[in-house]
mmCIF file of C-alpha atoms in Angstrom:
data_model
loop_
_atom_site.group_PDB
_atom_site.id
_atom_site.type_symbol
_atom_site.label_atom_id
_atom_site.label_comp_id
_atom_site.label_asym_id
_atom_site.label_seq_id
_atom_site.Cartn_x
_atom_site.Cartn_y
_atom_site.Cartn_z
ATOM 1 C CA MET F 1 -52.110 -23.085 -42.385
ATOM 2 C CA PRO F 2 -51.611 -21.663 -39.640
ATOM 3 C CA SER F 3 -48.617 -18.820 -38.997
ATOM 4 C CA ILE F 4 -45.269 -19.589 -38.246
ATOM 5 C CA LEU F 5 -44.971 -16.184 -36.373
ATOM 6 C CA PRO F 6 -44.129 -16.637 -33.074
ATOM 7 C CA LYS F 7 -47.851 -15.571 -30.792
ATOM 8 C CA ALA F 8 -46.423 -11.905 -29.409
ATOM 9 C CA VAL F 9 -45.761 -11.246 -32.930
ATOM 10 C CA ARG F 10 -49.305 -12.386 -34.388
ATOM 11 C CA ASP F 11 -50.503 -10.152 -31.521
ATOM 12 C CA LEU F 12 -49.176 -7.053 -31.870
ATOM 13 C CA ALA F 13 -49.614 -6.824 -35.998
ATOM 14 C CA GLN F 14 -53.512 -7.841 -35.169
ATOM 15 C CA GLU F 15 -53.168 -4.891 -32.407
ATOM 16 C CA LEU F 16 -51.755 -2.494 -35.349
ATOM 17 C CA SER F 17 -53.880 -3.718 -38.405
ATOM 18 C CA ARG F 18 -56.877 -1.941 -35.978
ATOM 19 C CA LEU F 19 -55.509 1.685 -36.618
ATOM 20 C CA PRO F 20 -56.478 3.671 -39.552
ATOM 21 C CA SER F 21 -54.564 3.189 -42.606
ATOM 22 C CA ILE F 22 -52.719 -0.271 -41.469
ATOM 23 C CA GLY F 23 -53.439 -3.107 -43.378
ATOM 24 C CA PRO F 24 -52.643 -6.447 -41.866
ATOM 25 C CA LYS F 25 -49.050 -6.784 -43.905
ATOM 26 C CA THR F 26 -48.292 -3.367 -43.215
ATOM 27 C CA ALA F 27 -48.978 -4.229 -39.252
ATOM 28 C CA GLN F 28 -46.948 -7.876 -40.225
ATOM 29 C CA ARG F 29 -44.076 -5.164 -41.227
ATOM 30 C CA LEU F 30 -44.139 -2.735 -38.571
ATOM 31 C CA SER F 31 -44.108 -5.740 -35.983
ATOM 32 C CA LEU F 32 -40.255 -6.960 -37.481
ATOM 33 C CA HIS F 33 -39.341 -3.542 -37.653
ATOM 34 C CA LEU F 34 -40.749 -2.901 -34.490
ATOM 35 C CA LEU F 35 -38.322 -6.435 -32.689
ATOM 36 C CA ARG F 36 -35.272 -5.826 -34.962
ATOM 37 C CA MET F 37 -35.210 -2.539 -32.996
ATOM 38 C CA PRO F 38 -33.337 -2.021 -30.131
ATOM 39 C CA GLU F 39 -34.753 -2.935 -26.938
ATOM 40 C CA ASN F 40 -35.442 0.141 -25.309
ATOM 41 C CA VAL F 41 -36.361 2.309 -27.678
ATOM 42 C CA VAL F 42 -39.514 -0.041 -28.125
ATOM 43 C CA ARG F 43 -39.762 -0.018 -24.309
ATOM 44 C CA HIS F 44 -39.453 3.625 -24.582
ATOM 45 C CA PHE F 45 -42.032 3.874 -27.744
ATOM 46 C CA ALA F 46 -44.411 1.653 -25.452
ATOM 47 C CA GLN F 47 -44.053 3.800 -22.299
ATOM 48 C CA THR F 48 -45.000 6.608 -24.484
ATOM 49 C CA ILE F 49 -48.198 5.773 -26.040
ATOM 50 C CA GLU F 50 -49.073 4.009 -22.187
ATOM 51 C CA SER F 51 -48.766 7.947 -20.880
ATOM 52 C CA LEU F 52 -50.714 9.651 -23.748
ATOM 53 C CA HIS F 53 -54.069 9.279 -21.882
ATOM 54 C CA ARG F 54 -52.551 10.688 -18.965
ATOM 55 C CA SER F 55 -50.832 13.853 -20.271
ATOM 56 C CA VAL F 56 -53.757 14.982 -22.524
ATOM 57 C CA GLN F 57 -56.461 16.625 -21.163
ATOM 58 C CA ILE F 58 -59.639 18.486 -23.085
ATOM 59 C CA CYS F 59 -59.370 22.278 -22.554
ATOM 60 C CA LYS F 60 -62.274 23.193 -20.295
ATOM 61 C CA GLU F 61 -62.924 26.256 -22.949
ATOM 62 C CA CYS F 62 -62.716 25.348 -26.540
ATOM 63 C CA PHE F 63 -62.346 20.985 -25.922
ATOM 64 C CA SER F 64 -59.253 21.427 -28.226
ATOM 65 C CA LEU F 65 -56.277 19.197 -26.751
ATOM 66 C CA ALA F 66 -54.133 20.981 -23.509
ATOM 67 C CA GLU F 67 -52.001 20.047 -21.168
ATOM 68 C CA LYS F 68 -53.339 21.418 -18.270
ATOM 69 C CA ASP F 69 -57.272 23.070 -17.778
ATOM 70 C CA LEU F 70 -57.086 25.298 -20.544
ATOM 71 C CA CYS F 71 -55.403 24.952 -24.346
ATOM 72 C CA ILE F 72 -52.246 26.656 -25.107
ATOM 73 C CA ILE F 73 -54.369 29.161 -27.083
ATOM 74 C CA CYS F 74 -57.086 30.006 -24.841
ATOM 75 C CA ARG F 75 -54.757 30.592 -21.681
ATOM 76 C CA ASP F 76 -53.088 32.753 -24.804
ATOM 77 C CA THR F 77 -54.006 36.351 -23.408
ATOM 78 C CA SER F 78 -52.584 38.190 -26.150
ATOM 79 C CA ARG F 79 -55.296 36.384 -28.673
ATOM 80 C CA ASN F 80 -58.720 38.430 -29.387
ATOM 81 C CA ARG F 81 -61.520 37.039 -27.837
ATOM 82 C CA SER F 82 -64.102 38.233 -29.694
ATOM 83 C CA ILE F 83 -63.581 35.692 -32.668
ATOM 84 C CA ILE F 84 -64.559 32.099 -32.861
ATOM 85 C CA CYS F 85 -63.206 30.134 -35.107
ATOM 86 C CA VAL F 86 -65.239 26.943 -35.213
ATOM 87 C CA VAL F 87 -63.443 23.583 -36.323
ATOM 88 C CA GLU F 88 -63.649 19.614 -36.257
ATOM 89 C CA GLY F 89 -61.194 18.669 -34.393
ATOM 90 C CA PRO F 90 -57.395 19.629 -33.026
ATOM 91 C CA LEU F 91 -55.844 19.030 -36.396
ATOM 92 C CA ASP F 92 -57.834 21.800 -37.973
ATOM 93 C CA VAL F 93 -56.408 23.887 -34.843
ATOM 94 C CA GLU F 94 -52.759 22.842 -35.669
ATOM 95 C CA ALA F 95 -53.450 23.609 -39.796
ATOM 96 C CA ILE F 96 -54.990 26.954 -38.962
ATOM 97 C CA GLU F 97 -52.286 28.120 -36.327
ATOM 98 C CA ARG F 98 -49.465 27.197 -39.134
ATOM 99 C CA THR F 99 -50.968 29.758 -41.227
ATOM 100 C CA ASP F 100 -49.772 31.958 -38.851
ATOM 101 C CA SER F 101 -52.895 34.456 -39.951
ATOM 102 C CA TYR F 102 -55.804 34.047 -37.365
ATOM 103 C CA ARG F 103 -55.251 35.499 -34.140
ATOM 104 C CA GLY F 104 -59.061 34.626 -32.277
ATOM 105 C CA LEU F 105 -60.016 31.792 -30.216
ATOM 106 C CA TYR F 106 -61.134 28.323 -31.165
ATOM 107 C CA HIS F 107 -63.875 26.345 -30.778
ATOM 108 C CA VAL F 108 -63.586 22.057 -31.472
ATOM 109 C CA LEU F 109 -66.806 20.411 -32.091
ATOM 110 C CA GLY F 110 -65.273 16.524 -32.271
ATOM 111 C CA GLY F 111 -67.047 15.725 -35.439
ATOM 112 C CA VAL F 112 -69.775 16.710 -37.424
ATOM 113 C CA LEU F 113 -73.099 15.641 -37.499
ATOM 114 C CA SER F 114 -73.307 12.545 -38.996
ATOM 115 C CA PRO F 115 -76.442 10.566 -39.084
ATOM 116 C CA MET F 116 -75.352 7.451 -41.230
ATOM 117 C CA GLU F 117 -72.344 7.182 -38.828
ATOM 118 C CA GLY F 118 -74.870 8.087 -35.460
ATOM 119 C CA VAL F 119 -72.953 10.975 -34.666
ATOM 120 C CA SER F 120 -76.355 13.581 -32.965
ATOM 121 C CA ALA F 121 -75.627 16.736 -31.540
ATOM 122 C CA ASP F 122 -75.352 15.582 -28.124
ATOM 123 C CA GLN F 123 -72.205 13.850 -29.164
ATOM 124 C CA LEU F 124 -70.358 17.056 -30.613
ATOM 125 C CA THR F 125 -69.905 20.092 -28.603
ATOM 126 C CA VAL F 126 -72.756 22.474 -29.774
ATOM 127 C CA ASP F 127 -74.286 23.299 -26.835
ATOM 128 C CA GLU F 128 -70.724 24.185 -25.162
ATOM 129 C CA LEU F 129 -70.500 26.540 -28.236
ATOM 130 C CA PHE F 130 -73.720 28.210 -27.786
ATOM 131 C CA ASN F 131 -72.902 28.666 -24.592
ATOM 132 C CA ARG F 132 -70.131 30.174 -25.502
ATOM 133 C CA LEU F 133 -71.212 32.414 -28.322
ATOM 134 C CA ARG F 134 -74.073 33.446 -25.053
ATOM 135 C CA GLN F 135 -71.911 34.464 -22.281
ATOM 136 C CA GLU F 136 -68.925 35.849 -23.796
ATOM 137 C CA GLU F 137 -67.793 38.968 -25.494
ATOM 138 C CA VAL F 138 -67.918 36.882 -28.746
ATOM 139 C CA LYS F 139 -68.968 39.527 -32.272
ATOM 140 C CA GLU F 140 -67.465 36.862 -34.768
ATOM 141 C CA VAL F 141 -67.728 33.358 -35.897
ATOM 142 C CA ILE F 142 -65.419 31.806 -38.616
ATOM 143 C CA ILE F 143 -67.241 28.278 -39.144
ATOM 144 C CA ALA F 144 -63.616 26.746 -40.561
ATOM 145 C CA LEU F 145 -65.306 23.351 -41.544
ATOM 146 C CA GLY F 146 -65.166 21.401 -45.069
ATOM 147 C CA HIS F 147 -67.192 21.335 -47.811
ATOM 148 C CA THR F 148 -69.777 17.734 -46.905
ATOM 149 C CA MET F 149 -72.971 16.985 -47.082
ATOM 150 C CA GLU F 150 -72.275 16.533 -42.853
ATOM 151 C CA SER F 151 -70.249 20.088 -42.493
ATOM 152 C CA ASP F 152 -72.978 21.032 -44.292
ATOM 153 C CA ALA F 153 -76.156 19.481 -41.960
ATOM 154 C CA THR F 154 -73.677 21.056 -39.234
ATOM 155 C CA VAL F 155 -73.402 24.662 -40.130
ATOM 156 C CA ARG F 156 -77.420 24.228 -40.591
ATOM 157 C CA TYR F 157 -77.851 23.368 -37.136
ATOM 158 C CA ILE F 158 -75.430 26.001 -35.711
ATOM 159 C CA MET F 159 -76.620 28.610 -37.520
ATOM 160 C CA ALA F 160 -80.893 27.637 -36.171
ATOM 161 C CA GLY F 161 -79.592 27.503 -32.844
ATOM 162 C CA ILE F 162 -77.777 31.116 -32.948
ATOM 163 C CA LYS F 163 -80.172 32.789 -35.060
ATOM 164 C CA ASP F 164 -81.385 35.075 -32.246
ATOM 165 C CA LEU F 165 -77.767 36.606 -31.487
ATOM 166 C CA ASP F 166 -76.525 39.117 -33.062
ATOM 167 C CA LEU F 167 -73.118 37.463 -34.593
ATOM 168 C CA HIS F 168 -70.728 37.782 -37.871
ATOM 169 C CA VAL F 169 -70.954 34.746 -39.006
ATOM 170 C CA THR F 170 -68.702 33.839 -41.584
ATOM 171 C CA ARG F 171 -67.464 30.362 -43.617
ATOM 172 C CA LEU F 172 -64.062 29.276 -44.912
ATOM 173 C CA ALA F 173 -64.471 30.345 -48.919
ATOM 174 C CA ARG F 174 -64.567 27.291 -51.764
ATOM 175 C CA GLY F 175 -63.149 27.676 -54.763
ATOM 176 C CA LEU F 176 -59.606 26.030 -56.613
ATOM 177 C CA PRO F 177 -56.637 25.271 -54.468
ATOM 178 C CA THR F 178 -53.356 27.185 -54.503
ATOM 179 C CA GLY F 179 -51.631 25.218 -57.417
ATOM 180 C CA GLY F 180 -54.911 24.133 -58.621
ATOM 181 C CA ASP F 181 -55.589 23.183 -62.358
ATOM 182 C CA ILE F 182 -59.254 23.965 -63.352
ATOM 183 C CA GLU F 183 -58.989 21.190 -66.001
ATOM 184 C CA PHE F 184 -58.734 18.896 -62.980
ATOM 185 C CA ALA F 185 -61.081 20.607 -60.572
ATOM 186 C CA ASP F 186 -64.534 18.492 -60.034
ATOM 187 C CA ALA F 187 -67.759 20.098 -61.357
ATOM 188 C CA THR F 188 -68.292 21.167 -57.224
ATOM 189 C CA THR F 189 -65.673 22.968 -57.438
ATOM 190 C CA LEU F 190 -65.543 24.505 -60.006
ATOM 191 C CA SER F 191 -68.954 26.116 -59.814
ATOM 192 C CA ALA F 192 -68.373 26.963 -56.371
ATOM 193 C CA ALA F 193 -65.381 28.965 -57.557
ATOM 194 C CA PHE F 194 -67.309 30.679 -60.027
ATOM 195 C CA GLU F 195 -69.850 31.423 -57.692
ATOM 196 C CA GLY F 196 -67.611 32.886 -55.321
ATOM 197 C CA ARG F 197 -65.609 34.997 -57.977
ATOM 198 C CA ARG F 198 -64.441 38.627 -56.444
ATOM 199 C CA LYS F 199 -62.967 41.139 -58.930
ATOM 200 C CA VAL F 200 -59.096 41.595 -59.657
ATOM 201 C CA MET Y 1 -45.137 28.454 -35.752
ATOM 202 C CA PRO Y 2 -44.589 26.201 -32.211
ATOM 203 C CA SER Y 3 -47.434 23.090 -32.696
ATOM 204 C CA ILE Y 4 -50.334 23.736 -30.178
ATOM 205 C CA LEU Y 5 -50.476 19.781 -30.231
ATOM 206 C CA PRO Y 6 -49.330 18.830 -26.579
ATOM 207 C CA LYS Y 7 -46.539 17.445 -25.714
ATOM 208 C CA ALA Y 8 -47.590 13.926 -24.942
ATOM 209 C CA VAL Y 9 -49.470 14.209 -28.636
ATOM 210 C CA ARG Y 10 -46.100 15.092 -30.200
ATOM 211 C CA ASP Y 11 -43.468 12.923 -29.382
ATOM 212 C CA LEU Y 12 -46.332 9.851 -29.779
ATOM 213 C CA ALA Y 13 -46.503 11.176 -33.187
ATOM 214 C CA GLN Y 14 -42.418 11.578 -33.592
ATOM 215 C CA GLU Y 15 -42.081 8.234 -32.749
ATOM 216 C CA LEU Y 16 -44.641 6.229 -34.944
ATOM 217 C CA SER Y 17 -43.794 8.583 -38.039
ATOM 218 C CA ARG Y 18 -39.603 6.585 -37.016
ATOM 219 C CA LEU Y 19 -41.487 3.426 -38.389
ATOM 220 C CA PRO Y 20 -41.110 2.409 -41.888
ATOM 221 C CA SER Y 21 -44.874 3.483 -44.305
ATOM 222 C CA ILE Y 22 -45.818 6.273 -41.610
ATOM 223 C CA GLY Y 23 -45.468 9.405 -42.335
ATOM 224 C CA PRO Y 24 -45.543 13.077 -40.342
ATOM 225 C CA LYS Y 25 -49.264 13.328 -41.397
ATOM 226 C CA THR Y 26 -50.190 9.474 -40.613
ATOM 227 C CA ALA Y 27 -48.411 9.729 -37.498
ATOM 228 C CA GLN Y 28 -50.027 12.923 -35.996
ATOM 229 C CA ARG Y 29 -53.625 10.751 -37.262
ATOM 230 C CA LEU Y 30 -52.576 7.960 -35.408
ATOM 231 C CA SER Y 31 -51.775 9.664 -31.795
ATOM 232 C CA LEU Y 32 -55.352 11.505 -32.522
ATOM 233 C CA HIS Y 33 -56.686 8.384 -33.228
ATOM 234 C CA LEU Y 34 -54.569 6.049 -30.051
ATOM 235 C CA LEU Y 35 -56.101 9.036 -28.386
ATOM 236 C CA ARG Y 36 -59.607 9.002 -28.444
ATOM 237 C CA MET Y 37 -59.685 4.591 -28.040
ATOM 238 C CA PRO Y 38 -60.447 4.076 -24.118
ATOM 239 C CA GLU Y 39 -57.568 4.117 -22.060
ATOM 240 C CA ASN Y 40 -57.427 0.501 -21.093
ATOM 241 C CA VAL Y 41 -57.024 -0.724 -24.686
ATOM 242 C CA VAL Y 42 -54.377 1.635 -25.224
ATOM 243 C CA ARG Y 43 -52.262 0.191 -22.562
ATOM 244 C CA HIS Y 44 -52.736 -3.081 -23.642
ATOM 245 C CA PHE Y 45 -51.392 -2.134 -26.947
ATOM 246 C CA ALA Y 46 -48.356 -0.567 -25.032
ATOM 247 C CA GLN Y 47 -47.889 -3.382 -22.618
ATOM 248 C CA THR Y 48 -47.993 -5.528 -25.881
ATOM 249 C CA ILE Y 49 -45.054 -3.471 -27.865
ATOM 250 C CA GLU Y 50 -42.893 -4.078 -24.258
ATOM 251 C CA SER Y 51 -43.375 -7.544 -24.095
ATOM 252 C CA LEU Y 52 -42.575 -8.238 -27.317
ATOM 253 C CA HIS Y 53 -38.714 -8.759 -26.906
ATOM 254 C CA ARG Y 54 -39.021 -10.796 -23.815
ATOM 255 C CA SER Y 55 -41.630 -13.284 -25.889
ATOM 256 C CA VAL Y 56 -39.544 -14.251 -29.185
ATOM 257 C CA GLN Y 57 -36.179 -15.495 -29.668
ATOM 258 C CA ILE Y 58 -34.794 -16.679 -32.613
ATOM 259 C CA CYS Y 59 -34.368 -19.824 -33.614
ATOM 260 C CA LYS Y 60 -30.532 -21.647 -32.866
ATOM 261 C CA GLU Y 61 -30.988 -23.930 -35.962
ATOM 262 C CA CYS Y 62 -32.770 -21.906 -38.963
ATOM 263 C CA PHE Y 63 -32.304 -18.108 -37.464
ATOM 264 C CA SER Y 64 -36.206 -17.919 -38.189
ATOM 265 C CA LEU Y 65 -38.523 -16.310 -35.222
ATOM 266 C CA ALA Y 66 -39.501 -18.935 -32.280
ATOM 267 C CA GLU Y 67 -41.263 -18.520 -28.832
ATOM 268 C CA LYS Y 68 -38.715 -21.504 -27.749
ATOM 269 C CA ASP Y 69 -34.884 -22.505 -28.193
ATOM 270 C CA LEU Y 70 -35.955 -23.987 -31.343
ATOM 271 C CA CYS Y 71 -38.911 -23.035 -33.983
ATOM 272 C CA ILE Y 72 -42.274 -24.908 -34.722
ATOM 273 C CA ILE Y 73 -41.052 -25.750 -38.034
ATOM 274 C CA CYS Y 74 -37.429 -27.285 -36.631
ATOM 275 C CA ARG Y 75 -38.824 -28.754 -34.012
ATOM 276 C CA ASP Y 76 -41.667 -30.296 -36.222
ATOM 277 C CA THR Y 77 -39.955 -33.775 -36.947
ATOM 278 C CA SER Y 78 -41.901 -34.816 -39.873
ATOM 279 C CA ARG Y 79 -40.549 -32.355 -42.212
ATOM 280 C CA ASN Y 80 -38.541 -33.319 -44.191
ATOM 281 C CA ARG Y 81 -34.525 -33.163 -43.025
ATOM 282 C CA SER Y 82 -33.367 -32.622 -45.593
ATOM 283 C CA ILE Y 83 -33.865 -30.533 -47.842
ATOM 284 C CA ILE Y 84 -33.397 -26.412 -46.721
ATOM 285 C CA CYS Y 85 -35.120 -23.665 -48.472
ATOM 286 C CA VAL Y 86 -32.476 -20.458 -48.013
ATOM 287 C CA VAL Y 87 -34.653 -17.159 -47.459
ATOM 288 C CA GLU Y 88 -34.078 -13.828 -46.369
ATOM 289 C CA GLY Y 89 -36.603 -12.973 -43.353
ATOM 290 C CA PRO Y 90 -39.036 -14.851 -41.144
ATOM 291 C CA LEU Y 91 -41.912 -12.671 -43.404
ATOM 292 C CA ASP Y 92 -40.795 -15.411 -46.375
ATOM 293 C CA VAL Y 93 -41.169 -18.275 -44.342
ATOM 294 C CA GLU Y 94 -44.639 -17.234 -43.677
ATOM 295 C CA ALA Y 95 -45.124 -16.589 -47.120
ATOM 296 C CA ILE Y 96 -43.799 -20.001 -48.582
ATOM 297 C CA GLU Y 97 -45.761 -21.773 -45.878
ATOM 298 C CA ARG Y 98 -48.711 -20.449 -47.236
ATOM 299 C CA THR Y 99 -48.527 -21.853 -50.437
ATOM 300 C CA ASP Y 100 -48.763 -25.511 -48.323
ATOM 301 C CA SER Y 101 -46.331 -27.039 -50.894
ATOM 302 C CA TYR Y 102 -42.895 -27.445 -48.925
ATOM 303 C CA ARG Y 103 -41.792 -29.600 -46.485
ATOM 304 C CA GLY Y 104 -38.408 -29.015 -45.604
ATOM 305 C CA LEU Y 105 -36.635 -26.728 -43.338
ATOM 306 C CA TYR Y 106 -36.259 -23.475 -44.045
ATOM 307 C CA HIS Y 107 -32.610 -20.933 -43.379
ATOM 308 C CA VAL Y 108 -33.428 -17.229 -42.346
ATOM 309 C CA LEU Y 109 -29.727 -15.498 -43.548
ATOM 310 C CA GLY Y 110 -31.807 -11.942 -41.501
ATOM 311 C CA GLY Y 111 -30.902 -10.139 -45.288
ATOM 312 C CA VAL Y 112 -28.989 -10.087 -48.126
ATOM 313 C CA LEU Y 113 -25.382 -8.757 -48.643
ATOM 314 C CA SER Y 114 -25.606 -5.030 -50.201
ATOM 315 C CA PRO Y 115 -22.296 -3.174 -50.112
ATOM 316 C CA MET Y 116 -24.342 -0.065 -50.039
ATOM 317 C CA GLU Y 117 -26.189 -0.382 -47.280
ATOM 318 C CA GLY Y 118 -23.396 -1.670 -45.432
ATOM 319 C CA VAL Y 119 -24.615 -5.402 -44.811
ATOM 320 C CA SER Y 120 -21.943 -7.901 -45.105
ATOM 321 C CA ALA Y 121 -21.582 -11.456 -44.707
ATOM 322 C CA ASP Y 122 -20.545 -11.825 -41.310
ATOM 323 C CA GLN Y 123 -24.147 -9.646 -40.222
ATOM 324 C CA LEU Y 124 -25.743 -12.524 -42.110
ATOM 325 C CA THR Y 125 -26.194 -16.194 -40.658
ATOM 326 C CA VAL Y 126 -24.049 -16.801 -43.857
ATOM 327 C CA ASP Y 127 -21.444 -19.031 -42.138
ATOM 328 C CA GLU Y 128 -23.884 -20.936 -39.726
ATOM 329 C CA LEU Y 129 -26.000 -21.877 -43.290
ATOM 330 C CA PHE Y 130 -22.574 -23.340 -44.156
ATOM 331 C CA ASN Y 131 -22.243 -25.128 -41.104
ATOM 332 C CA ARG Y 132 -25.689 -26.639 -41.295
ATOM 333 C CA LEU Y 133 -24.978 -27.575 -44.760
ATOM 334 C CA ARG Y 134 -21.787 -29.551 -44.148
ATOM 335 C CA GLN Y 135 -22.888 -30.764 -40.774
ATOM 336 C CA GLU Y 136 -26.443 -32.794 -41.923
ATOM 337 C CA GLU Y 137 -27.933 -35.276 -43.662
ATOM 338 C CA VAL Y 138 -29.039 -31.921 -46.850
ATOM 339 C CA LYS Y 139 -29.520 -33.390 -50.351
ATOM 340 C CA GLU Y 140 -30.484 -29.601 -51.532
ATOM 341 C CA VAL Y 141 -30.660 -26.668 -50.860
ATOM 342 C CA ILE Y 142 -33.275 -23.938 -52.740
ATOM 343 C CA ILE Y 143 -32.585 -20.546 -52.373
ATOM 344 C CA ALA Y 144 -35.651 -18.150 -52.330
ATOM 345 C CA LEU Y 145 -34.090 -14.771 -52.823
ATOM 346 C CA GLY Y 146 -35.991 -12.223 -55.274
ATOM 347 C CA HIS Y 147 -34.211 -10.765 -57.914
ATOM 348 C CA THR Y 148 -32.487 -8.177 -57.398
ATOM 349 C CA MET Y 149 -28.449 -7.434 -57.537
ATOM 350 C CA GLU Y 150 -27.614 -8.120 -53.845
ATOM 351 C CA SER Y 151 -29.687 -10.928 -53.713
ATOM 352 C CA ASP Y 152 -27.993 -12.098 -57.104
ATOM 353 C CA ALA Y 153 -24.648 -11.038 -54.935
ATOM 354 C CA THR Y 154 -25.556 -13.174 -52.237
ATOM 355 C CA VAL Y 155 -26.532 -16.502 -54.435
ATOM 356 C CA ARG Y 156 -22.805 -16.087 -55.614
ATOM 357 C CA TYR Y 157 -20.970 -15.622 -52.857
ATOM 358 C CA ILE Y 158 -23.252 -19.082 -51.450
ATOM 359 C CA MET Y 159 -22.414 -20.902 -53.707
ATOM 360 C CA ALA Y 160 -18.780 -19.950 -53.470
ATOM 361 C CA GLY Y 161 -19.037 -21.291 -50.101
ATOM 362 C CA ILE Y 162 -20.394 -24.280 -50.831
ATOM 363 C CA LYS Y 163 -19.004 -25.594 -54.218
ATOM 364 C CA ASP Y 164 -16.980 -28.671 -53.115
ATOM 365 C CA LEU Y 165 -20.087 -29.873 -51.495
ATOM 366 C CA ASP Y 166 -22.738 -32.658 -52.950
ATOM 367 C CA LEU Y 167 -25.567 -30.836 -53.188
ATOM 368 C CA HIS Y 168 -28.816 -30.192 -55.763
ATOM 369 C CA VAL Y 169 -28.927 -26.229 -55.078
ATOM 370 C CA THR Y 170 -31.710 -24.549 -57.259
ATOM 371 C CA ARG Y 171 -33.412 -20.884 -57.522
ATOM 372 C CA LEU Y 172 -36.509 -19.627 -57.551
ATOM 373 C CA ALA Y 173 -37.951 -19.083 -61.234
ATOM 374 C CA ARG Y 174 -38.019 -15.793 -62.762
ATOM 375 C CA GLY Y 175 -40.824 -15.302 -65.046
ATOM 376 C CA LEU Y 176 -44.223 -14.124 -65.121
ATOM 377 C CA PRO Y 177 -46.363 -13.132 -61.744
ATOM 378 C CA THR Y 178 -49.905 -15.035 -61.970
ATOM 379 C CA GLY Y 179 -52.697 -12.859 -63.568
ATOM 380 C CA GLY Y 180 -49.264 -10.621 -64.696
ATOM 381 C CA ASP Y 181 -50.403 -9.235 -68.304
ATOM 382 C CA ILE Y 182 -47.131 -9.390 -70.983
ATOM 383 C CA GLU Y 183 -48.136 -5.288 -71.959
ATOM 384 C CA PHE Y 184 -46.939 -4.777 -68.186
ATOM 385 C CA ALA Y 185 -43.959 -6.964 -67.055
ATOM 386 C CA ASP Y 186 -41.053 -4.941 -67.114
ATOM 387 C CA ALA Y 187 -37.928 -5.945 -69.919
ATOM 388 C CA THR Y 188 -35.740 -7.898 -67.646
ATOM 389 C CA THR Y 189 -38.625 -10.055 -66.489
ATOM 390 C CA LEU Y 190 -40.433 -10.671 -69.817
ATOM 391 C CA SER Y 191 -37.221 -11.931 -70.751
ATOM 392 C CA ALA Y 192 -36.399 -14.097 -68.046
ATOM 393 C CA ALA Y 193 -39.999 -15.689 -68.638
ATOM 394 C CA PHE Y 194 -38.456 -16.071 -72.338
ATOM 395 C CA GLU Y 195 -35.455 -17.853 -71.142
ATOM 396 C CA GLY Y 196 -37.363 -19.846 -68.599
ATOM 397 C CA ARG Y 197 -39.556 -20.171 -70.833
ATOM 398 C CA ARG Y 198 -41.117 -24.387 -70.442
ATOM 399 C CA LYS Y 199 -42.680 -26.892 -72.958
ATOM 400 C CA VAL Y 200 -46.722 -27.015 -73.186
#
């Protein structure tokens, strides 16, 4: 059966369904929802999308998102420039900033090494990280990547590249999440929590 | 903590999170996904959204979505004009057309009566339905609304409005869905299925 929906609705649903976490049914429902919204509100929404690329830049120093050449954190002179926290993406920076407990700089890799998905080191900002660590007054590197095979490989790659530098390098602790019950923890997390146990 | 994300990203995330089934986290992730997509693809997406209202009309006869004055079904001379199937929205028309087992016309109410959500009869196309049933050669009305309190009230309202007309009015059967296990059926569905049982 061909769809009875107008082409404009089908086109929009198809474009929406290409986005992550939006299936074809949700895409149809979203299209009809947009159609029911006032035309000027929807036009404003379209303009927000259209201006996105023009309004956002990549920070020349840490490769996070920025409105100017440098991001809001790299421009902040009160930040401690001797510590760099290495993360995968800008949302990780956002999450760490929300803890309000870190005052150093960041370095956004833009992903992790993944031979399976064809992500190699030259698609990440690893060389730029090495340059930063070599040129600047950095004393400490905190690697804030998740605990997956790809992250582990990325950490090994970074460590190999900076082994001749005198840096204090740490990685975020593995263990039970706050509020996490032991009975629901997976075996790998639980054994990592045992290994990393600390004196009370 | 103020967000470190550029204003354009935050604005887009906020607009996206107003849409149904998109929470603030998903909205952020979608915004960053759009930012990683090629600029011309995103521009095309924005244009699809912007042209939506201009390209879609409401069918003058059945109030479904249309590209011209009349929708594709009302324009189809091979459809049986003596049967009208009453539905809540255009996606219901789409779902029924997909069964390929109905050849009559439709009438899209645009919702169901809901005092709780402030939906009264004048916000629906109930009067227009009454006019169609009075003026045209309609013999049969099939009410294809779900089984909720609001739908039931809407059916009673429609029945009261057409009680002086000589029409064969039916409502879609209630019962167990295909593939539905009896043990997982709720009590209301199960008792409706008992009530509507048919000779094998």
